[in-house]
PDB file of C-alpha atoms and ligand atoms in Angstrom:
ATOM      1  CA  MET A 199      26.163   4.218-100.707  1.00 92.00           C
ATOM      2  CA  LYS A 200      24.944   1.214-102.706  1.00 96.00           C
ATOM      3  CA  LEU A 201      25.418   1.821-106.439  1.00 98.00           C
ATOM      4  CA  ILE A 202      25.090  -0.477-109.397  1.00 98.00           C
ATOM      5  CA  VAL A 203      27.951   0.050-111.841  1.00 98.00           C
ATOM      6  CA  ALA A 204      27.680  -1.480-115.335  1.00 98.00           C
ATOM      7  CA  MET A 205      30.316  -1.412-118.034  1.00 98.00           C
ATOM      8  CA  THR A 206      29.407  -1.873-121.705  1.00 98.00           C
ATOM      9  CA  GLY A 207      31.490  -1.990-124.895  1.00 98.00           C
ATOM     10  CA  GLY A 208      31.983   1.700-125.535  1.00 98.00           C
ATOM     11  CA  SER A 209      35.527   3.047-125.569  1.00 98.00           C
ATOM     12  CA  GLY A 210      36.606   4.507-122.241  1.00 98.00           C
ATOM     13  CA  ALA A 211      36.911   1.347-120.138  1.00 98.00           C
ATOM     14  CA  GLN A 212      39.238   3.278-117.801  1.00 98.00           C
ATOM     15  CA  TYR A 213      36.307   5.419-116.729  1.00 98.00           C
ATOM     16  CA  GLY A 214      34.206   2.487-115.524  1.00 98.00           C
ATOM     17  CA  LEU A 215      37.195   0.822-113.958  1.00 98.00           C
ATOM     18  CA  HIS A 216      38.226   3.961-112.038  1.00 97.00           C
ATOM     19  CA  ILE A 217      34.668   4.594-110.900  1.00 98.00           C
ATOM     20  CA  ILE A 218      34.607   1.091-109.431  1.00 98.00           C
ATOM     21  CA  LYS A 219      38.066   1.464-107.909  1.00 97.00           C
ATOM     22  CA  THR A 220      37.279   4.855-106.379  1.00 97.00           C
ATOM     23  CA  LEU A 221      34.025   3.609-104.873  1.00 98.00           C
ATOM     24  CA  LEU A 222      35.914   0.653-103.337  1.00 97.00           C
ATOM     25  CA  ASP A 223      38.676   2.947-102.029  1.00 97.00           C
ATOM     26  CA  LEU A 224      36.036   5.151-100.391  1.00 96.00           C
ATOM     27  CA  GLY A 225      34.427   2.162 -98.664  1.00 96.00           C
ATOM     28  CA  HIS A 226      31.321   1.937-100.867  1.00 97.00           C
ATOM     29  CA  GLU A 227      30.156  -1.460-102.082  1.00 93.00           C
ATOM     30  CA  PRO A 228      29.346  -1.290-105.795  1.00 98.00           C
ATOM     31  CA  GLU A 229      27.440  -4.107-107.395  1.00 98.00           C
ATOM     32  CA  ILE A 230      28.783  -4.632-110.889  1.00 98.00           C
ATOM     33  CA  VAL A 231      27.706  -6.160-114.171  1.00 98.00           C
ATOM     34  CA  ILE A 232      29.868  -6.156-117.274  1.00 98.00           C
ATOM     35  CA  SER A 233      28.876  -6.986-120.874  1.00 98.00           C
ATOM     36  CA  PRO A 234      30.965  -9.317-123.079  1.00 98.00           C
ATOM     37  CA  ALA A 235      31.824  -6.351-125.361  1.00 98.00           C
ATOM     38  CA  ALA A 236      33.062  -4.394-122.272  1.00 98.00           C
ATOM     39  CA  ILE A 237      35.421  -7.273-121.459  1.00 98.00           C
ATOM     40  CA  LYS A 238      36.745  -7.147-125.016  1.00 98.00           C
ATOM     41  CA  VAL A 239      37.320  -3.351-124.761  1.00 98.00           C
ATOM     42  CA  LEU A 240      38.923  -3.746-121.314  1.00 98.00           C
ATOM     43  CA  GLU A 241      41.376  -6.228-122.802  1.00 97.00           C
ATOM     44  CA  LEU A 242      42.143  -3.894-125.733  1.00 98.00           C
ATOM     45  CA  GLU A 243      42.354  -0.621-123.752  1.00 98.00           C
ATOM     46  CA  VAL A 244      43.577  -1.608-120.313  1.00 97.00           C
ATOM     47  CA  GLY A 245      45.065  -5.101-120.579  1.00 96.00           C
ATOM     48  CA  ASN A 246      44.921  -7.781-117.904  1.00 94.00           C
ATOM     49  CA  SER A 247      45.404  -5.387-114.972  1.00 93.00           C
ATOM     50  CA  TYR A 248      41.622  -4.789-114.926  1.00 95.00           C
ATOM     51  CA  ARG A 249      41.128  -8.234-113.413  1.00 96.00           C
ATOM     52  CA  SER A 250      42.813  -7.421-110.092  1.00 96.00           C
ATOM     53  CA  ILE A 251      40.606  -4.314-109.606  1.00 95.00           C
ATOM     54  CA  LEU A 252      37.394  -6.234-110.386  1.00 96.00           C
ATOM     55  CA  SER A 253      38.422  -9.128-108.148  1.00 97.00           C
ATOM     56  CA  ASN A 254      37.934  -6.796-105.166  1.00 97.00           C
ATOM     57  CA  VAL A 255      34.204  -6.403-105.916  1.00 97.00           C
ATOM     58  CA  GLU A 256      32.144  -8.732-103.805  1.00 97.00           C
ATOM     59  CA  VAL A 257      28.879  -8.621-105.783  1.00 98.00           C
ATOM     60  CA  GLN A 258      29.239  -9.305-109.507  1.00 98.00           C
ATOM     61  CA  TYR A 259      26.320 -10.353-111.684  1.00 98.00           C
ATOM     62  CA  ASP A 260      26.311 -12.282-114.958  1.00 98.00           C
ATOM     63  CA  VAL A 261      25.000 -10.076-117.737  1.00 98.00           C
ATOM     64  CA  ASN A 262      22.634 -12.868-118.779  1.00 98.00           C
ATOM     65  CA  ASP A 263      21.232 -13.500-115.312  1.00 98.00           C
ATOM     66  CA  ILE A 264      17.860 -11.806-115.768  1.00 96.00           C
ATOM     67  CA  ALA A 265      16.761 -13.272-112.406  1.00 97.00           C
ATOM     68  CA  ALA A 266      19.520 -11.387-110.501  1.00 98.00           C
ATOM     69  CA  PRO A 267      18.376  -9.116-107.625  1.00 98.00           C
ATOM     70  CA  ILE A 268      19.037  -5.926-109.643  1.00 98.00           C
ATOM     71  CA  ALA A 269      16.558  -7.110-112.288  1.00 98.00           C
ATOM     72  CA  SER A 270      13.777  -6.136-109.939  1.00 98.00           C
ATOM     73  CA  GLY A 271      12.569  -2.695-108.878  1.00 96.00           C
ATOM     74  CA  THR A 272      12.286  -4.143-105.323  1.00 97.00           C
ATOM     75  CA  HIS A 273      16.115  -4.312-105.064  1.00 97.00           C
ATOM     76  CA  ARG A 274      17.305  -1.557-102.671  1.00 94.00           C
ATOM     77  CA  ASN A 275      20.013   0.649-104.151  1.00 96.00           C
ATOM     78  CA  ASP A 276      20.932   4.322-104.554  1.00 97.00           C
ATOM     79  CA  GLY A 277      21.114   4.357-108.339  1.00 98.00           C
ATOM     80  CA  MET A 278      23.074   3.102-111.302  1.00 98.00           C
ATOM     81  CA  ILE A 279      26.018   4.201-113.442  1.00 98.00           C
ATOM     82  CA  ILE A 280      26.721   2.799-116.902  1.00 99.00           C
ATOM     83  CA  ALA A 281      30.283   3.728-117.800  1.00 98.00           C
ATOM     84  CA  PRO A 282      31.205   3.481-120.559  1.00 98.00           C
ATOM     85  CA  CYS A 283      27.764   3.246-122.149  1.00 98.00           C
ATOM     86  CA  SER A 284      27.704   2.074-125.745  1.00 98.00           C
ATOM     87  CA  MET A 285      25.177   3.454-128.238  1.00 98.00           C
ATOM     88  CA  LYS A 286      23.758  -0.092-128.493  1.00 98.00           C
ATOM     89  CA  THR A 287      22.956  -0.059-124.748  1.00 98.00           C
ATOM     90  CA  ILE A 288      21.619   3.530-125.051  1.00 98.00           C
ATOM     91  CA  ALA A 289      19.301   2.248-127.840  1.00 98.00           C
ATOM     92  CA  ALA A 290      18.185  -0.785-125.811  1.00 98.00           C
ATOM     93  CA  ILE A 291      17.278   1.319-122.741  1.00 98.00           C
ATOM     94  CA  ALA A 292      15.627   4.056-124.812  1.00 98.00           C
ATOM     95  CA  SER A 293      13.420   1.530-126.596  1.00 98.00           C
ATOM     96  CA  GLY A 294      12.615  -0.480-123.464  1.00 97.00           C
ATOM     97  CA  TYR A 295      13.962  -3.599-125.196  1.00 97.00           C
ATOM     98  CA  THR A 296      15.658  -5.064-122.126  1.00 96.00           C
ATOM     99  CA  GLN A 297      17.662  -7.904-123.581  1.00 96.00           C
ATOM    100  CA  ASN A 298      20.242  -8.334-120.766  1.00 98.00           C
ATOM    101  CA  LEU A 299      20.664  -7.571-117.096  1.00 98.00           C
ATOM    102  CA  ILE A 300      22.236  -4.152-117.745  1.00 98.00           C
ATOM    103  CA  HIS A 301      19.272  -2.999-119.804  1.00 98.00           C
ATOM    104  CA  ARG A 302      16.783  -4.425-117.302  1.00 98.00           C
ATOM    105  CA  ALA A 303      18.487  -2.839-114.247  1.00 98.00           C
ATOM    106  CA  ALA A 304      18.572   0.515-116.080  1.00 98.00           C
ATOM    107  CA  ASP A 305      14.855   0.093-116.933  1.00 98.00           C
ATOM    108  CA  CYS A 306      14.175  -0.453-113.205  1.00 98.00           C
ATOM    109  CA  MET A 307      16.025   2.759-112.322  1.00 98.00           C
ATOM    110  CA  LEU A 308      13.802   4.754-114.652  1.00 98.00           C
ATOM    111  CA  LYS A 309      10.544   3.118-113.574  1.00 98.00           C
ATOM    112  CA  GLU A 310      11.407   3.524-109.880  1.00 98.00           C
ATOM    113  CA  GLY A 311      12.508   7.117-110.334  1.00 98.00           C
ATOM    114  CA  ARG A 312      16.099   6.428-109.240  1.00 98.00           C
ATOM    115  CA  LYS A 313      19.205   8.085-110.600  1.00 98.00           C
ATOM    116  CA  LEU A 314      20.618   6.546-113.808  1.00 98.00           C
ATOM    117  CA  VAL A 315      23.890   8.071-115.089  1.00 98.00           C
ATOM    118  CA  LEU A 316      24.836   7.217-118.674  1.00 99.00           C
ATOM    119  CA  LEU A 317      28.468   8.072-119.528  1.00 98.00           C
ATOM    120  CA  PHE A 318      29.225   7.754-123.224  1.00 98.00           C
ATOM    121  CA  ARG A 319      32.282   8.377-125.371  1.00 98.00           C
ATOM    122  CA  GLU A 320      30.796   8.078-128.859  1.00 98.00           C
ATOM    123  CA  THR A 321      31.538  10.917-131.292  1.00 98.00           C
ATOM    124  CA  PRO A 322      30.208  12.235-133.649  1.00 98.00           C
ATOM    125  CA  LEU A 323      26.597  11.454-132.799  1.00 98.00           C
ATOM    126  CA  ASN A 324      24.103  10.520-135.509  1.00 98.00           C
ATOM    127  CA  LEU A 325      20.396  11.485-135.391  1.00 98.00           C
ATOM    128  CA  ILE A 326      19.431   8.079-133.911  1.00 98.00           C
ATOM    129  CA  HIS A 327      21.951   8.525-131.075  1.00 98.00           C
ATOM    130  CA  LEU A 328      20.692  12.057-130.425  1.00 98.00           C
ATOM    131  CA  LYS A 329      17.034  11.017-130.440  1.00 98.00           C
ATOM    132  CA  ASN A 330      17.727   8.074-128.089  1.00 98.00           C
ATOM    133  CA  LEU A 331      19.698  10.328-125.702  1.00 98.00           C
ATOM    134  CA  THR A 332      16.918  12.934-125.756  1.00 98.00           C
ATOM    135  CA  LEU A 333      14.325  10.288-124.966  1.00 98.00           C
ATOM    136  CA  LEU A 334      16.439   8.993-122.081  1.00 98.00           C
ATOM    137  CA  LYS A 335      16.886  12.505-120.693  1.00 98.00           C
ATOM    138  CA  GLU A 336      13.105  12.987-120.908  1.00 98.00           C
ATOM    139  CA  ALA A 337      12.661   9.653-119.100  1.00 98.00           C
ATOM    140  CA  GLY A 338      14.822  10.888-116.217  1.00 98.00           C
ATOM    141  CA  ALA A 339      18.351   9.677-116.986  1.00 98.00           C
ATOM    142  CA  THR A 340      21.445  11.807-116.521  1.00 98.00           C
ATOM    143  CA  ILE A 341      23.301  12.032-119.825  1.00 98.00           C
ATOM    144  CA  MET A 342      27.054  12.568-119.499  1.00 98.00           C
ATOM    145  CA  PRO A 343      29.418  12.771-122.471  1.00 98.00           C
ATOM    146  CA  ALA A 344      32.919  11.694-121.440  1.00 98.00           C
ATOM    147  CA  ALA A 345      34.311  15.144-122.188  1.00 97.00           C
ATOM    148  CA  PRO A 346      36.990  16.177-119.695  1.00 96.00           C
ATOM    149  CA  GLY A 347      37.533  19.866-118.879  1.00 94.00           C
ATOM    150  CA  PHE A 348      40.993  21.327-119.491  1.00 93.00           C
ATOM    151  CA  TYR A 349      40.685  24.188-116.980  1.00 91.00           C
ATOM    152  CA  TYR A 350      42.234  21.941-114.317  1.00 89.00           C
ATOM    153  CA  HIS A 351      45.442  21.781-116.436  1.00 90.00           C
ATOM    154  CA  PRO A 352      45.615  17.952-116.675  1.00 92.00           C
ATOM    155  CA  LYS A 353      49.133  16.543-116.935  1.00 92.00           C
ATOM    156  CA  THR A 354      48.427  12.842-117.347  1.00 95.00           C
ATOM    157  CA  VAL A 355      45.756  10.581-118.842  1.00 96.00           C
ATOM    158  CA  ASN A 356      44.837   9.678-115.260  1.00 95.00           C
ATOM    159  CA  ASP A 357      44.097  13.370-114.585  1.00 94.00           C
ATOM    160  CA  LEU A 358      41.629  13.335-117.517  1.00 96.00           C
ATOM    161  CA  VAL A 359      40.044  10.133-116.246  1.00 97.00           C
ATOM    162  CA  ASP A 360      39.851  11.532-112.681  1.00 96.00           C
ATOM    163  CA  PHE A 361      38.015  14.605-113.997  1.00 96.00           C
ATOM    164  CA  ILE A 362      35.245  12.452-115.486  1.00 97.00           C
ATOM    165  CA  VAL A 363      35.137  10.039-112.532  1.00 97.00           C
ATOM    166  CA  ALA A 364      34.751  13.007-110.167  1.00 97.00           C
ATOM    167  CA  LYS A 365      31.925  14.434-112.306  1.00 97.00           C
ATOM    168  CA  VAL A 366      30.087  11.111-112.298  1.00 98.00           C
ATOM    169  CA  LEU A 367      30.478  10.543-108.542  1.00 97.00           C
ATOM    170  CA  SER A 368      29.406  14.101-107.790  1.00 97.00           C
ATOM    171  CA  GLN A 369      26.025  13.178-109.274  1.00 98.00           C
ATOM    172  CA  PHE A 370      25.588  11.028-106.155  1.00 98.00           C
ATOM    173  CA  GLY A 371      27.100  13.551-103.753  1.00 96.00           C
ATOM    174  CA  ILE A 372      30.358  11.567-103.438  1.00 97.00           C
ATOM    175  CA  PRO A 373      33.468  13.794-103.381  1.00 93.00           C
ATOM    176  CA  HIS A 374      36.484  12.560-105.312  1.00 91.00           C
ATOM    177  CA  PRO A 375      39.578  12.174-103.112  1.00 87.00           C
ATOM    178  CA  ARG A 376      41.956  13.692-105.712  1.00 85.00           C
ATOM    179  CA  PHE A 377      39.665  16.289-107.170  1.00 85.00           C
ATOM    180  CA  ALA A 378      38.965  19.549-105.337  1.00 83.00           C
ATOM    181  CA  PRO A 379      36.063  21.832-106.374  1.00 84.00           C
ATOM    182  CA  TRP A 380      36.908  24.502-108.961  1.00 87.00           C
ATOM    183  CA  ASP A 381      39.113  27.295-107.586  1.00 88.00           C
ATOM    184  CA  PRO A 382      40.061  30.005-110.152  1.00 89.00           C
ATOM    185  CA  GLU A 383      42.923  31.328-107.960  1.00 92.00           C
ATOM    186  CA  LYS A 384      44.539  27.870-107.691  1.00 87.00           C
ATOM    187  CA  ALA A 385      44.044  27.397-111.465  1.00 86.00           C
ATOM    188  CA  LYS A 386      45.969  30.639-112.090  1.00 89.00           C
ATOM    189  CA  GLU A 387      48.782  29.480-109.755  1.00 89.00           C
ATOM    190  CA  ASP A 388      48.946  26.051-111.539  1.00 85.00           C
ATOM    191  CA  LEU A 389      49.164  27.779-114.899  1.00 87.00           C
ATOM    192  CA  LEU A 390      51.997  30.051-113.749  1.00 89.00           C
ATOM    193  CA  GLU A 391      53.811  26.956-112.410  1.00 87.00           C
ATOM    194  CA  ASP A 392      53.237  25.036-115.684  1.00 85.00           C
ATOM    195  CA  ASN A 393      54.592  27.942-117.742  1.00 88.00           C
ATOM    196  CA  SER A 394      57.602  28.707-115.530  1.00 83.00           C
TER     197      SER A 394
HETATM  198  C1  FMN B 807      37.769  -1.107-129.206  1.00 58.13           C
HETATM  199  C2  FMN B 807      36.274  -0.857-129.338  1.00 58.13           C
HETATM  200  C3  FMN B 807      35.776   0.411-129.078  1.00 58.13           C
HETATM  201  C4  FMN B 807      34.430   0.665-129.199  1.00 58.13           C
HETATM  202  N1  FMN B 807      33.972   1.935-128.900  1.00 58.13           N
HETATM  203  C5  FMN B 807      32.660   2.162-128.962  1.00 58.13           C
HETATM  204  C6  FMN B 807      32.167   3.448-128.578  1.00 58.13           C
HETATM  205  O1  FMN B 807      32.904   4.340-128.154  1.00 58.13           O
HETATM  206  N2  FMN B 807      30.821   3.648-128.607  1.00 58.13           N
HETATM  207  C7  FMN B 807      29.953   2.652-129.017  1.00 58.13           C
HETATM  208  O2  FMN B 807      28.727   2.900-129.019  1.00 58.13           O
HETATM  209  N3  FMN B 807      30.383   1.431-129.381  1.00 58.13           N
HETATM  210  C8  FMN B 807      31.716   1.162-129.366  1.00 58.13           C
HETATM  211  N4  FMN B 807      32.168  -0.083-129.729  1.00 58.13           N
HETATM  212  C9  FMN B 807      31.218  -1.083-130.237  1.00 58.13           C
HETATM  213  C10 FMN B 807      30.462  -1.798-129.120  1.00 58.13           C
HETATM  214  O3  FMN B 807      31.353  -2.524-128.343  1.00 58.13           O
HETATM  215  C11 FMN B 807      29.396  -2.742-129.763  1.00 58.13           C
HETATM  216  O4  FMN B 807      28.363  -1.962-130.350  1.00 58.13           O
HETATM  217  C12 FMN B 807      28.825  -3.733-128.778  1.00 58.13           C
HETATM  218  O5  FMN B 807      27.877  -4.522-129.439  1.00 58.13           O
HETATM  219  C13 FMN B 807      28.156  -3.048-127.607  1.00 58.13           C
HETATM  220  O6  FMN B 807      27.556  -4.019-126.799  1.00 58.13           O
HETATM  221  P1  FMN B 807      27.083  -3.732-125.285  1.00 58.13           P
HETATM  222  O7  FMN B 807      26.406  -2.424-125.272  1.00 58.13           O
HETATM  223  O8  FMN B 807      26.184  -4.889-124.987  1.00 58.13           O
HETATM  224  O9  FMN B 807      28.327  -3.778-124.443  1.00 58.13           O
HETATM  225  C14 FMN B 807      33.541  -0.367-129.610  1.00 58.13           C
HETATM  226  C15 FMN B 807      34.045  -1.652-129.851  1.00 58.13           C
HETATM  227  C16 FMN B 807      35.403  -1.891-129.740  1.00 58.13           C
HETATM  228  C17 FMN B 807      35.930  -3.251-129.988  1.00 58.13           C
END
């Protein structure tokens, strides 16, 4: 599957990074574009280790290259994920003010009727955020708050990240290697084990 993955300057850089890593591990070839604010947040939240993961991605676009292939609706792809998606990028896409390649590629997804998944971490949400998110939902985007479920009894931060990564990838029919579908019997067994 050929997905565009963009990272912007919202908190939750681990989500975008793990989406890219999981796609690579599964043999997909993501095309990526990363905003300067996302780089800043990666440095603050993840540290330098992000560089080695991103170095495995063959196709990486400059966020200012508005002539890149993904700036056109003619580019062949299976959709786009923005993770994390800042409220600034949400506002830019919702208003159609495509100032950089991430905004433009997202605009192309909506106009071509392709899947656009927007994963955001922001909380609480003000009325402007809510109106922009509503508009994007009406325009066809998939709106995903980065809100992990606790019914899988996560034990590590990675478990929480995996939950969200699995949810995002399932939007494209891609099963997560470390995340089985919900099984209430297994959940009961896990809980007994945790409490023993
Ligand atoms: C550590 C850190 C965490 C941030 N977290 C968020 C966030 O969760 N949501 C958000 O909308 N902006 C967040 N911001 C602010 C954005 O990075 C800022 O609005 C930036 O201009 C977004 O630009 P971009 O959308 O082009 O990447 C954060 C900034 C920093 C430095």
